[in-house]
mmCIF file of N, CA and C in Angstrom:
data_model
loop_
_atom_site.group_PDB
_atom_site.id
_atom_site.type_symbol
_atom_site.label_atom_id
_atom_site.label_comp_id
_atom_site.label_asym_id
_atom_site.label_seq_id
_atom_site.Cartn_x
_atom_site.Cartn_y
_atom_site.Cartn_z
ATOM 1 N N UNK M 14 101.518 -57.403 -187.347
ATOM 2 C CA UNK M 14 100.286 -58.135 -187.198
ATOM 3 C C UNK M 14 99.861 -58.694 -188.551
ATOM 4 N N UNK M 15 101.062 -59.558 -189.032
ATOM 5 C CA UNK M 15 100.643 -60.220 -190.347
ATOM 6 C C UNK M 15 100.235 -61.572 -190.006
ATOM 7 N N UNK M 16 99.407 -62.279 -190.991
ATOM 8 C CA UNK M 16 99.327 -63.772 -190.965
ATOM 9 C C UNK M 16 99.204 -64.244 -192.228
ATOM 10 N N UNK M 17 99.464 -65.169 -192.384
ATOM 11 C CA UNK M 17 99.822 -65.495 -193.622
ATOM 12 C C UNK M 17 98.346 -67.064 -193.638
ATOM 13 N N UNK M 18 97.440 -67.543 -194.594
ATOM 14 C CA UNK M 18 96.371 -68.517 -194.396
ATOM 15 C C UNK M 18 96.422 -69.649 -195.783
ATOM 16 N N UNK M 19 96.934 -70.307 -195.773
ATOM 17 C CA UNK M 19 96.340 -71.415 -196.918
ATOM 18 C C UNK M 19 94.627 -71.235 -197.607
ATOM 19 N N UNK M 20 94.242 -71.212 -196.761
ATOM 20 C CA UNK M 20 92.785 -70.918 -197.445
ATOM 21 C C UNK M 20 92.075 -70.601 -196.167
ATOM 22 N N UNK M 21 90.619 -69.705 -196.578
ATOM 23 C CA UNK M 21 89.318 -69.834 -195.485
ATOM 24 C C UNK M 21 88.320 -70.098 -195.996
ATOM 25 N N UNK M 22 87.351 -70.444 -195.503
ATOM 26 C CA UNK M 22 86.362 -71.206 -195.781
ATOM 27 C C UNK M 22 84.965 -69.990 -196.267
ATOM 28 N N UNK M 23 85.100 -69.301 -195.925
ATOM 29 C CA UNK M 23 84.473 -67.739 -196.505
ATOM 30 C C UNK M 23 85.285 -66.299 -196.000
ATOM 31 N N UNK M 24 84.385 -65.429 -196.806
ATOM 32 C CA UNK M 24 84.914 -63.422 -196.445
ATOM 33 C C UNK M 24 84.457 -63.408 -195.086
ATOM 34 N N UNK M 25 83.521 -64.286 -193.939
ATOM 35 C CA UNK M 25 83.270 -63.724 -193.026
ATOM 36 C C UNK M 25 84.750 -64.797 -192.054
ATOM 37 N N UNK M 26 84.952 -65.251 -192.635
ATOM 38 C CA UNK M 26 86.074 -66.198 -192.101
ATOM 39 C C UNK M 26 87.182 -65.633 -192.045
ATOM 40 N N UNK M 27 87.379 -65.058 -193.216
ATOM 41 C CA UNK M 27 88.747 -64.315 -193.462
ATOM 42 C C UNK M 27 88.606 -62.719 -192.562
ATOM 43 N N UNK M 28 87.778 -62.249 -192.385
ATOM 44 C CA UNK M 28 88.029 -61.051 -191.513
ATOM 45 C C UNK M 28 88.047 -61.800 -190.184
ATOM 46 N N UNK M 29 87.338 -62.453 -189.830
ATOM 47 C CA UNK M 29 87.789 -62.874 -188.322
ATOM 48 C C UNK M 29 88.812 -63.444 -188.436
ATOM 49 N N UNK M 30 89.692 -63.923 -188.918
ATOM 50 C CA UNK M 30 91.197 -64.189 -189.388
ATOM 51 C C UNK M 30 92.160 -62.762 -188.901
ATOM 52 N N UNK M 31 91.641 -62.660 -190.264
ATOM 53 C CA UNK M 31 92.453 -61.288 -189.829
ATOM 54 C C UNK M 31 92.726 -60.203 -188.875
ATOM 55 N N UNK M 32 91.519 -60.413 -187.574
ATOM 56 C CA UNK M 32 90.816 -59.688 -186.578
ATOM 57 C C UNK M 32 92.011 -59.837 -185.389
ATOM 58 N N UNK M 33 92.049 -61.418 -185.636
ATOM 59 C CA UNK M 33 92.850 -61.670 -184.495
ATOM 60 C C UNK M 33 93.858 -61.421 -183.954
ATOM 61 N N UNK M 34 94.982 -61.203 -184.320
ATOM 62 C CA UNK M 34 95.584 -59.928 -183.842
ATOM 63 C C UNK M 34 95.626 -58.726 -183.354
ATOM 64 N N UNK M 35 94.666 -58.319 -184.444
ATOM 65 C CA UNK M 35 94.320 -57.111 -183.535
ATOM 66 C C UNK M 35 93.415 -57.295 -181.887
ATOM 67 N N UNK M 36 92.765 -58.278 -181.640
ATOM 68 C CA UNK M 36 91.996 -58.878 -180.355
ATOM 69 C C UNK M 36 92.806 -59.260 -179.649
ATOM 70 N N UNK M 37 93.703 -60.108 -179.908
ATOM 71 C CA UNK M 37 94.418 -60.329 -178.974
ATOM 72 C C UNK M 37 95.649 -59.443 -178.144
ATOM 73 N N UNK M 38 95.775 -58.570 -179.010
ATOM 74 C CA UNK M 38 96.693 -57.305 -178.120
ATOM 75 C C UNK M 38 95.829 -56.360 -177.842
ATOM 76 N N UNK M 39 94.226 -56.442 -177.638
ATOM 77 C CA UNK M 39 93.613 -55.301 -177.447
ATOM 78 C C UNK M 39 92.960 -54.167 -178.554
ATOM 79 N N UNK M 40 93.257 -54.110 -179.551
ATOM 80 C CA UNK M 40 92.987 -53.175 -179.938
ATOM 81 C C UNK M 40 92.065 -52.827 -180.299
ATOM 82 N N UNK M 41 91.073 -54.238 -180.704
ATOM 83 C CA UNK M 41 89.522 -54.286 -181.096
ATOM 84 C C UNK M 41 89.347 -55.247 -180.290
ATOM 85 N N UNK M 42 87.664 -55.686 -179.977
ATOM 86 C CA UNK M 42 86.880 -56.731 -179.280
ATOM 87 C C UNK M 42 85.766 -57.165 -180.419
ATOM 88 N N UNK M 43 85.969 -58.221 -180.095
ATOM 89 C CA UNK M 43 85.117 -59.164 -181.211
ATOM 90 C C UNK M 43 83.164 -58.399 -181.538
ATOM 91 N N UNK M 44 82.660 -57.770 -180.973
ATOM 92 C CA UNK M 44 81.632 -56.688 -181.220
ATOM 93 C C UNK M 44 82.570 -56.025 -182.654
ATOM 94 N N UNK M 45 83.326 -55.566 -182.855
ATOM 95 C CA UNK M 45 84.139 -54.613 -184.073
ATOM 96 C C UNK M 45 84.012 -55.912 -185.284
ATOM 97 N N UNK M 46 84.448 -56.910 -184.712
ATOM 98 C CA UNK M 46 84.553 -58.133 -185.856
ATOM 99 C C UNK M 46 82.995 -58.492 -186.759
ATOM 100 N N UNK M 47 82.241 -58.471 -185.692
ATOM 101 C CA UNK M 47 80.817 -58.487 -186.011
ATOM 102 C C UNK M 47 80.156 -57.329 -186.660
ATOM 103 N N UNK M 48 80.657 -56.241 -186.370
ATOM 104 C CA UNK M 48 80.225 -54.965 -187.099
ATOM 105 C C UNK M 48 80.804 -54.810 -188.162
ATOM 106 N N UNK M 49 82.213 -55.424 -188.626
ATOM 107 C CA UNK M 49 82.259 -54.791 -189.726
ATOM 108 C C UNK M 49 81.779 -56.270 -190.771
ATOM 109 N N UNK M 50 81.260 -57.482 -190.206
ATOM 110 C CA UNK M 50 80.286 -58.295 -190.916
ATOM 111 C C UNK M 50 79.085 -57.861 -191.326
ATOM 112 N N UNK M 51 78.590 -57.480 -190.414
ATOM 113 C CA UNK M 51 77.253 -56.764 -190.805
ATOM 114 C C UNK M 51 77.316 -56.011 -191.316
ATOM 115 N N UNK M 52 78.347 -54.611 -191.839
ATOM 116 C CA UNK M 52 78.356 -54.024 -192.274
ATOM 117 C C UNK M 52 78.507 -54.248 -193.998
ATOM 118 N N UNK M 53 79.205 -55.272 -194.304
ATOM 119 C CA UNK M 53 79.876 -56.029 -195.215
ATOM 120 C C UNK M 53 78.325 -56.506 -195.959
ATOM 121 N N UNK M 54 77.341 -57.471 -195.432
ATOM 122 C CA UNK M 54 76.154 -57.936 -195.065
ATOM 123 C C UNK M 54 75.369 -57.506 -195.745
ATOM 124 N N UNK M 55 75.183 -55.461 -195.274
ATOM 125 C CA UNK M 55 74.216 -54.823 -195.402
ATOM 126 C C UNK M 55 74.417 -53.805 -196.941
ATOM 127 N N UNK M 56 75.770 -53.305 -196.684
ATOM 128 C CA UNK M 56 75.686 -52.586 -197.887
ATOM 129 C C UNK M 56 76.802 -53.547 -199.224
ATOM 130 N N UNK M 57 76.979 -54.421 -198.753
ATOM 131 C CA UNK M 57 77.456 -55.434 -199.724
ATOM 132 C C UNK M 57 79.364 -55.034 -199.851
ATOM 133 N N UNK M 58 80.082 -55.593 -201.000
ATOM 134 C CA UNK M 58 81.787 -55.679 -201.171
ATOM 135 C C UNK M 58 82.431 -54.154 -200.838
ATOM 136 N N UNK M 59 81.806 -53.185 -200.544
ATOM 137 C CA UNK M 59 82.394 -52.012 -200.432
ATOM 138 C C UNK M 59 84.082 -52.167 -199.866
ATOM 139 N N UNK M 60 84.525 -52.704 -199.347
ATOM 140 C CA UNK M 60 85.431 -52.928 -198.316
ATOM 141 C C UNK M 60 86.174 -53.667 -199.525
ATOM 142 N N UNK M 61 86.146 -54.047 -200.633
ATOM 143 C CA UNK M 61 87.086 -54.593 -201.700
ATOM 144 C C UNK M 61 87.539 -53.174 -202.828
ATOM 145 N N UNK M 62 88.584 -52.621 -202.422
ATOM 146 C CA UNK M 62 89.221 -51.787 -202.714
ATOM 147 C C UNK M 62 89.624 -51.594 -204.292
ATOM 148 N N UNK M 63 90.193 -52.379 -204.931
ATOM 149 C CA UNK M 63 91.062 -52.693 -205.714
ATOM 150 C C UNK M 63 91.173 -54.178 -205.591
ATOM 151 N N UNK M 64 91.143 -54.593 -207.352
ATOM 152 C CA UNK M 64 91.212 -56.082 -207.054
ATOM 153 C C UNK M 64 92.380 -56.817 -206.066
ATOM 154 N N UNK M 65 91.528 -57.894 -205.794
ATOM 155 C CA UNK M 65 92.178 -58.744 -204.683
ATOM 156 C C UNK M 65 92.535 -58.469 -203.279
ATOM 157 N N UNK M 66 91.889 -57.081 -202.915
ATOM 158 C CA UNK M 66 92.224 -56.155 -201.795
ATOM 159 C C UNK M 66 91.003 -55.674 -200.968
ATOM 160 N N UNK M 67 91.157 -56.304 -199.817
ATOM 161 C CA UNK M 67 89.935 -55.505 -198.928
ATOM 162 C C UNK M 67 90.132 -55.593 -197.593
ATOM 163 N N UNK M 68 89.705 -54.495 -197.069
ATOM 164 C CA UNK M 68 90.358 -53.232 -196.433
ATOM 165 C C UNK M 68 88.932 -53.392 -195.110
ATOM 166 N N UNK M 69 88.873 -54.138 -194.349
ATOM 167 C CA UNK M 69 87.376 -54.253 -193.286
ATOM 168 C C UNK M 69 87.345 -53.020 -192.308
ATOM 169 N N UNK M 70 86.167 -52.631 -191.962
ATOM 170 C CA UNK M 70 86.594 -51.701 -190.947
ATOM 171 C C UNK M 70 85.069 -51.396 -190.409
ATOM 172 N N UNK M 71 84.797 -51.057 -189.434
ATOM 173 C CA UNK M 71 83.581 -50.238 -188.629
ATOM 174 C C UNK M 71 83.759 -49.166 -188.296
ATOM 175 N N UNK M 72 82.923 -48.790 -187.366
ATOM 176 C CA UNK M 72 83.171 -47.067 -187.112
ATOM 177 C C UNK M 72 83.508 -47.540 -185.310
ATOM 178 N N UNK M 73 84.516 -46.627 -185.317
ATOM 179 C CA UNK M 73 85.009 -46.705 -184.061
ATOM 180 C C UNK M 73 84.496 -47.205 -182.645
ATOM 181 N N UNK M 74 83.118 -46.684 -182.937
ATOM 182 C CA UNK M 74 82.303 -47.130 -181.346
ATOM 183 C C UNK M 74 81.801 -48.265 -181.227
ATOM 184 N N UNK M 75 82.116 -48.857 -182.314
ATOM 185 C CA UNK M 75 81.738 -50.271 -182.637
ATOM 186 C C UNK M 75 82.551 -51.232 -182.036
ATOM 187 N N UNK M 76 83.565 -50.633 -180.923
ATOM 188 C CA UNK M 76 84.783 -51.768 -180.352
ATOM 189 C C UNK M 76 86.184 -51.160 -181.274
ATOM 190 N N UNK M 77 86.288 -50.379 -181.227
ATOM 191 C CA UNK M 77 88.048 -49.876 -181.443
ATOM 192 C C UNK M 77 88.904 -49.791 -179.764
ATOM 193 N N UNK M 78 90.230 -50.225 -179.366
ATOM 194 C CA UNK M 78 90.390 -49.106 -178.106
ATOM 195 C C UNK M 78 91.789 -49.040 -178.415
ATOM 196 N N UNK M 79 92.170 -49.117 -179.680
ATOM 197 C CA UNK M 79 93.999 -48.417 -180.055
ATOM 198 C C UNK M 79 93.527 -48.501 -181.521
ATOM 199 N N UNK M 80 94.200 -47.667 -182.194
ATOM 200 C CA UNK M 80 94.629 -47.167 -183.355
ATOM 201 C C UNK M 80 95.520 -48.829 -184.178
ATOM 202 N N UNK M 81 95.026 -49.417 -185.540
ATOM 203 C CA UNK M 81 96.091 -50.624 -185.581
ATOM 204 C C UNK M 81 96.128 -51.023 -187.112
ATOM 205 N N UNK M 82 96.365 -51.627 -187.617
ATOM 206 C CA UNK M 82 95.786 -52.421 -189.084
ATOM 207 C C UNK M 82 96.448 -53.737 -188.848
ATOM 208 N N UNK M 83 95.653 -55.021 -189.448
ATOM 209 C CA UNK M 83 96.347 -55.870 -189.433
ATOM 210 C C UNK M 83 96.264 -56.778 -190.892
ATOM 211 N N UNK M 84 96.760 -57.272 -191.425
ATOM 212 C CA UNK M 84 96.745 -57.904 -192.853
ATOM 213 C C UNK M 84 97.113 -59.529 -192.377
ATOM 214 N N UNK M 85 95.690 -59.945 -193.383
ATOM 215 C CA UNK M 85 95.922 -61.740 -193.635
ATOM 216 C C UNK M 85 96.213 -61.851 -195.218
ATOM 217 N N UNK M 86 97.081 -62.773 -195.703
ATOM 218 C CA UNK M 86 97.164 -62.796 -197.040
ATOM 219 C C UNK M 86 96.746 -63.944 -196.778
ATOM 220 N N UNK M 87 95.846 -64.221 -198.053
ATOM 221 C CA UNK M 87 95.348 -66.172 -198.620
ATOM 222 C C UNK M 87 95.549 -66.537 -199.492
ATOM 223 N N UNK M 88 96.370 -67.320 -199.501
ATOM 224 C CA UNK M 88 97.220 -68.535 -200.630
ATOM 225 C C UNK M 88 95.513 -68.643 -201.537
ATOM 226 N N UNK M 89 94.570 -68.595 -201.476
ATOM 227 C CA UNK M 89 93.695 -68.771 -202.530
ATOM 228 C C UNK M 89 92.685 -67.800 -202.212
ATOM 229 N N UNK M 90 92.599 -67.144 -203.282
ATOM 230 C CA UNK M 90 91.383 -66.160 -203.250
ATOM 231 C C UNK M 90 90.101 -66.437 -202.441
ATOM 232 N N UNK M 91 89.149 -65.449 -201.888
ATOM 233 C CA UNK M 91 88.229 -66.033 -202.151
ATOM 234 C C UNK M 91 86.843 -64.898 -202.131
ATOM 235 N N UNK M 92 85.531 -65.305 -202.601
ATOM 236 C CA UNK M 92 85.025 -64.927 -203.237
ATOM 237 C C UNK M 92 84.157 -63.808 -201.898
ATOM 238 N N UNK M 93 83.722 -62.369 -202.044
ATOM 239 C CA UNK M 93 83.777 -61.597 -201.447
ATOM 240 C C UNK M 93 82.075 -61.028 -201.885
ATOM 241 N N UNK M 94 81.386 -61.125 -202.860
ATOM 242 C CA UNK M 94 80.304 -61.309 -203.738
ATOM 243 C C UNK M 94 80.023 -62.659 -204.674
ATOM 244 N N UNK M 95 78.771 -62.195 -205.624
ATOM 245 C CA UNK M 95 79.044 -62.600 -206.220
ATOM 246 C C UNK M 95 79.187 -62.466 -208.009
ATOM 247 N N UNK M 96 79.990 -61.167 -207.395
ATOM 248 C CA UNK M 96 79.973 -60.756 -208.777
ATOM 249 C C UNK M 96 81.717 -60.013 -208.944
ATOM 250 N N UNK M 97 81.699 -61.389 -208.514
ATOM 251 C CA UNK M 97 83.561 -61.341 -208.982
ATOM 252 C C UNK M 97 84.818 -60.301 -208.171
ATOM 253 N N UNK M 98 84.273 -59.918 -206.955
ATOM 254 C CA UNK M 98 84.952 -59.411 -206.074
ATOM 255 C C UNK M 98 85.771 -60.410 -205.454
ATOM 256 N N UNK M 99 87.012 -61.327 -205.509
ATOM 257 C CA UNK M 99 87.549 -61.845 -205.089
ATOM 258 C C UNK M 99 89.252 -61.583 -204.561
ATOM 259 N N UNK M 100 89.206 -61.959 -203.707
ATOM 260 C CA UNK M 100 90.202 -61.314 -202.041
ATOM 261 C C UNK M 100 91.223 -62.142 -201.926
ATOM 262 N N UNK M 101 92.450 -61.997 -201.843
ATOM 263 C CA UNK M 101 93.553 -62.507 -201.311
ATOM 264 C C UNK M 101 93.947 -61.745 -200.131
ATOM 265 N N UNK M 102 94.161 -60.473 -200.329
ATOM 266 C CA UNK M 102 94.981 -60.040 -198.876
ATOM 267 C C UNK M 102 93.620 -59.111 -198.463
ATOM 268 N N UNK M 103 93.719 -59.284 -197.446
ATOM 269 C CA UNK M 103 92.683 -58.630 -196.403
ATOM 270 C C UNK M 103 92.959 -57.974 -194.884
ATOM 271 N N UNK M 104 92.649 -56.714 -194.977
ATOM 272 C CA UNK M 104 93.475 -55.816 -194.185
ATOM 273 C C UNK M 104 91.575 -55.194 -193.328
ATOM 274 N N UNK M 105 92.569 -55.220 -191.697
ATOM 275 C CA UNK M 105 91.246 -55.022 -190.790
ATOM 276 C C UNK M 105 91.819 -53.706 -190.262
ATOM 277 N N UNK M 106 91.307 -52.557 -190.423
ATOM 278 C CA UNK M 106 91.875 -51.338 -189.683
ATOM 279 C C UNK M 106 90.377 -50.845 -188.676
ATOM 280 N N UNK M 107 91.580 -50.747 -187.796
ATOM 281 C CA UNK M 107 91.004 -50.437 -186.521
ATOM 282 C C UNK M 107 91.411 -48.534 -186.304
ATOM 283 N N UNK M 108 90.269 -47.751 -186.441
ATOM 284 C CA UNK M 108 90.792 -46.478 -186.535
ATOM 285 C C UNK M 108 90.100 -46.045 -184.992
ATOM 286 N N UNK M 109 90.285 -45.145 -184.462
ATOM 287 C CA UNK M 109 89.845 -44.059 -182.880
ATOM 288 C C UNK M 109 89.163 -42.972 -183.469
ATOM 289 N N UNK M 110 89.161 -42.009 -184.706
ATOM 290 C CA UNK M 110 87.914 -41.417 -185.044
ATOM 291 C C UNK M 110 88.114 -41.044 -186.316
ATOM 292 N N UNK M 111 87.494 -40.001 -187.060
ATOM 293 C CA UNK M 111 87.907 -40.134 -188.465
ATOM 294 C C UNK M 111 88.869 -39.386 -189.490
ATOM 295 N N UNK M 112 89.775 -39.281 -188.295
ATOM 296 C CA UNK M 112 91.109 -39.076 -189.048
ATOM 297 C C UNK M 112 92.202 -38.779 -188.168
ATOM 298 N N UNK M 113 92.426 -40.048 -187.548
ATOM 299 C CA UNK M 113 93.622 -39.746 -186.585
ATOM 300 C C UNK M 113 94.338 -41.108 -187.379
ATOM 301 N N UNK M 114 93.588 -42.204 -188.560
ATOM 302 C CA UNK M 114 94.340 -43.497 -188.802
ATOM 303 C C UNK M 114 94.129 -42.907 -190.398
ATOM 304 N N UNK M 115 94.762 -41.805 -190.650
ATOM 305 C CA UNK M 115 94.865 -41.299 -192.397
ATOM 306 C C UNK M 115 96.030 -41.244 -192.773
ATOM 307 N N UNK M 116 96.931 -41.230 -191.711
ATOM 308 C CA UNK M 116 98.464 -41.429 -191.885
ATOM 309 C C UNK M 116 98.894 -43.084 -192.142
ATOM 310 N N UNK M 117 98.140 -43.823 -191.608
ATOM 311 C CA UNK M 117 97.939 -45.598 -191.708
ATOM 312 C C UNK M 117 97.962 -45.374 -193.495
ATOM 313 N N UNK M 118 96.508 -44.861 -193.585
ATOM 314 C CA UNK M 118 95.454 -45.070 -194.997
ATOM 315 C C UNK M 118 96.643 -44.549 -195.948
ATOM 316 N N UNK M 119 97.295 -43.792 -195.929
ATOM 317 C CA UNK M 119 98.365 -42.911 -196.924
ATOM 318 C C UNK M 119 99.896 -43.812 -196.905
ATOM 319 N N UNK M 120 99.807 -44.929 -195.871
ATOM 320 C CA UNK M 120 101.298 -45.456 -196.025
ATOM 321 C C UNK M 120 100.672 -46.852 -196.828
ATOM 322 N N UNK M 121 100.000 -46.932 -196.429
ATOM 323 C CA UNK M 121 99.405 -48.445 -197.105
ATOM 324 C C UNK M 121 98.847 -47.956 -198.231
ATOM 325 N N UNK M 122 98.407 -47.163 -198.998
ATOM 326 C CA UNK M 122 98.429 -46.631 -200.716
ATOM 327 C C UNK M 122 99.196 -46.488 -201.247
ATOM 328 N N UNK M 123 100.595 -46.362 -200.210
ATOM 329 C CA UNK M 123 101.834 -45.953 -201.195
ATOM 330 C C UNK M 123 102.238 -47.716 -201.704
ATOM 331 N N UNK M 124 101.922 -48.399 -200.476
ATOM 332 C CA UNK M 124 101.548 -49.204 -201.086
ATOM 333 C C UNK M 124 101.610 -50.462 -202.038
ATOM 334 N N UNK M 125 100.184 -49.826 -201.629
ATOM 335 C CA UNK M 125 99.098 -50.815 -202.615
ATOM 336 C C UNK M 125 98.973 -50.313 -203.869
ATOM 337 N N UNK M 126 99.734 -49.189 -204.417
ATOM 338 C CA UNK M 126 99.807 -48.582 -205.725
ATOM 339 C C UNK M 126 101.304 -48.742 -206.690
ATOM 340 N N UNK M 127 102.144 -49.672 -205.700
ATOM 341 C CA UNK M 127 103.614 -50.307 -205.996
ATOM 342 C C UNK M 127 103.135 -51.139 -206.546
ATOM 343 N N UNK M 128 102.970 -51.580 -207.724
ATOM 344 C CA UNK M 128 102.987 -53.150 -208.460
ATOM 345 C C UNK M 128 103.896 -53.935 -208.373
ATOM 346 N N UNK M 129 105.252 -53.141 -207.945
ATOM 347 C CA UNK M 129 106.461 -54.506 -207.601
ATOM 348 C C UNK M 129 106.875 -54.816 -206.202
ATOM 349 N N UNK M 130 106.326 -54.076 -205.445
ATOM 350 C CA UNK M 130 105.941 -54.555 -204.256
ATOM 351 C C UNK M 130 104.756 -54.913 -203.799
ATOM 352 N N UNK M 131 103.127 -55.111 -204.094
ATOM 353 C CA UNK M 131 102.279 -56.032 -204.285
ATOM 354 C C UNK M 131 102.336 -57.340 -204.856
ATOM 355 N N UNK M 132 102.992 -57.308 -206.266
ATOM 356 C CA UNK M 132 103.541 -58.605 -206.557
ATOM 357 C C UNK M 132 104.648 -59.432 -205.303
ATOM 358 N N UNK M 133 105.274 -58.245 -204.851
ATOM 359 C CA UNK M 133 106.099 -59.262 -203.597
ATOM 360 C C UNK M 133 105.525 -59.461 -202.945
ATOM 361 N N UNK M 134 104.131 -58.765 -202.095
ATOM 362 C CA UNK M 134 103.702 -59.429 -201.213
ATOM 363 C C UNK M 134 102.710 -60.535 -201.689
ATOM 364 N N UNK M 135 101.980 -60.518 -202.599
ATOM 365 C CA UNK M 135 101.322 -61.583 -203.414
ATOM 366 C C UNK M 135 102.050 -63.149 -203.272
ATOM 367 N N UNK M 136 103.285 -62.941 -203.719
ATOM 368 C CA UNK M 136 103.924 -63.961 -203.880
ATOM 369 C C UNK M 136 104.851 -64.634 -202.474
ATOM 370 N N UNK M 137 104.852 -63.551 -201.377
ATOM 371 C CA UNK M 137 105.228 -64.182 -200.179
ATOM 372 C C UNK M 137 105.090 -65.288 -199.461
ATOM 373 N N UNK M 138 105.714 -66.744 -199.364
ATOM 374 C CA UNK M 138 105.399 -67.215 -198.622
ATOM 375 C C UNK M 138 105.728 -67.319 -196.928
ATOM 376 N N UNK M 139 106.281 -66.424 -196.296
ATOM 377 C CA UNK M 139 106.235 -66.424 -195.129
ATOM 378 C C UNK M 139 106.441 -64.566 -194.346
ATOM 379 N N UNK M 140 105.585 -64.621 -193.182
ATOM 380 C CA UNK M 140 105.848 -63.136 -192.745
ATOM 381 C C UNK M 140 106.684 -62.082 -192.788
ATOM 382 N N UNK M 141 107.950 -62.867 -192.585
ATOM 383 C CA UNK M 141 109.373 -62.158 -193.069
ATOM 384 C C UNK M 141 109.103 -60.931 -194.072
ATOM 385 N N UNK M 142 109.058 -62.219 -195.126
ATOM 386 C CA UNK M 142 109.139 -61.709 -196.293
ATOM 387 C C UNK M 142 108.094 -60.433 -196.865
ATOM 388 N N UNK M 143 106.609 -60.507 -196.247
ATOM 389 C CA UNK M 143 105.876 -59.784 -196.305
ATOM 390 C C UNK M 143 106.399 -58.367 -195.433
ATOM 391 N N UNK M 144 107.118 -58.462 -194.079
ATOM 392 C CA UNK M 144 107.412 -57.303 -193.359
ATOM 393 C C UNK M 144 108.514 -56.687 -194.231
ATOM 394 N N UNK M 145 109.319 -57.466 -195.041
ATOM 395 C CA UNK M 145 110.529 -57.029 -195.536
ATOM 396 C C UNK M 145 110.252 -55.892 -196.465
ATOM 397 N N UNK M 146 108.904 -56.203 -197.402
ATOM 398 C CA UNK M 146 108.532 -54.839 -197.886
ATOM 399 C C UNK M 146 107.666 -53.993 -197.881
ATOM 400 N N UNK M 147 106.960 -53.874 -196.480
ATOM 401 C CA UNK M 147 106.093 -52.906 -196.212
ATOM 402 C C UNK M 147 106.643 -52.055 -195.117
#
């Protein structure tokens, strides 16, 4: 459930980007997409992990109904605050309660803590290539 985006037009753009996949096989309903906006909204960039990295998510009852993550990478950053939180890859995890998706959270740190495989996916231009090293 990768996609790969030339650009979006904002952070609330780019998670509903990234959403879609997961919606369209079920796993979240657009209520989850909206919650984790508002959530984003209310307590501000929390969800920007590590530069260039953010990680969307709600709490389950908010529209989860499978376990999933899905990642959009964007050919151009974009701005997530405004105080220099800016996003290229953006990952929507869809968890069922709070800790049945920690085995997800622990494969995707291994990671997002590879610098020569972040640089590969950074520099990916097509899905392939992104599945090839995660």
């Amino acid at each position: 459930m990768i996609q790969i985006a030339s650009e979006v037009d904002s952070w609330e753009d780019a998670i509903k980007k990234a959403a879609e996949p997961l919606i369209k096989k079920n796993y979240i309903n657009q209520h989850y997409v909206q919650a984790m906006i508002k959530s984003v909204k209310k307590l501000g960039p929390y969800i920007v992990i590590a530069p260039g990295i953010a990680i969307a998510h709600a709490r389950p009852e908010e529209g989860v109904m499978k376990m999933g993550i899905s990642l959009l990478k964007i050919d151009h950053c974009i701005p997530f605050s405004d105080n220099g939180h800016h996003v290229s890859l953006v990952f929507v995890l869809a968890a069922l309660d709070s800790t049945s998706h920690l085995n997800i959270l622990s494969k995707l740190a291994e990671v997002l803590s590879d610098d020569e495989r972040m640089s590969q996916i950074k520099n990916a231009s097509s899905v392939d290539q992104i599945l090839q090293v995660v």
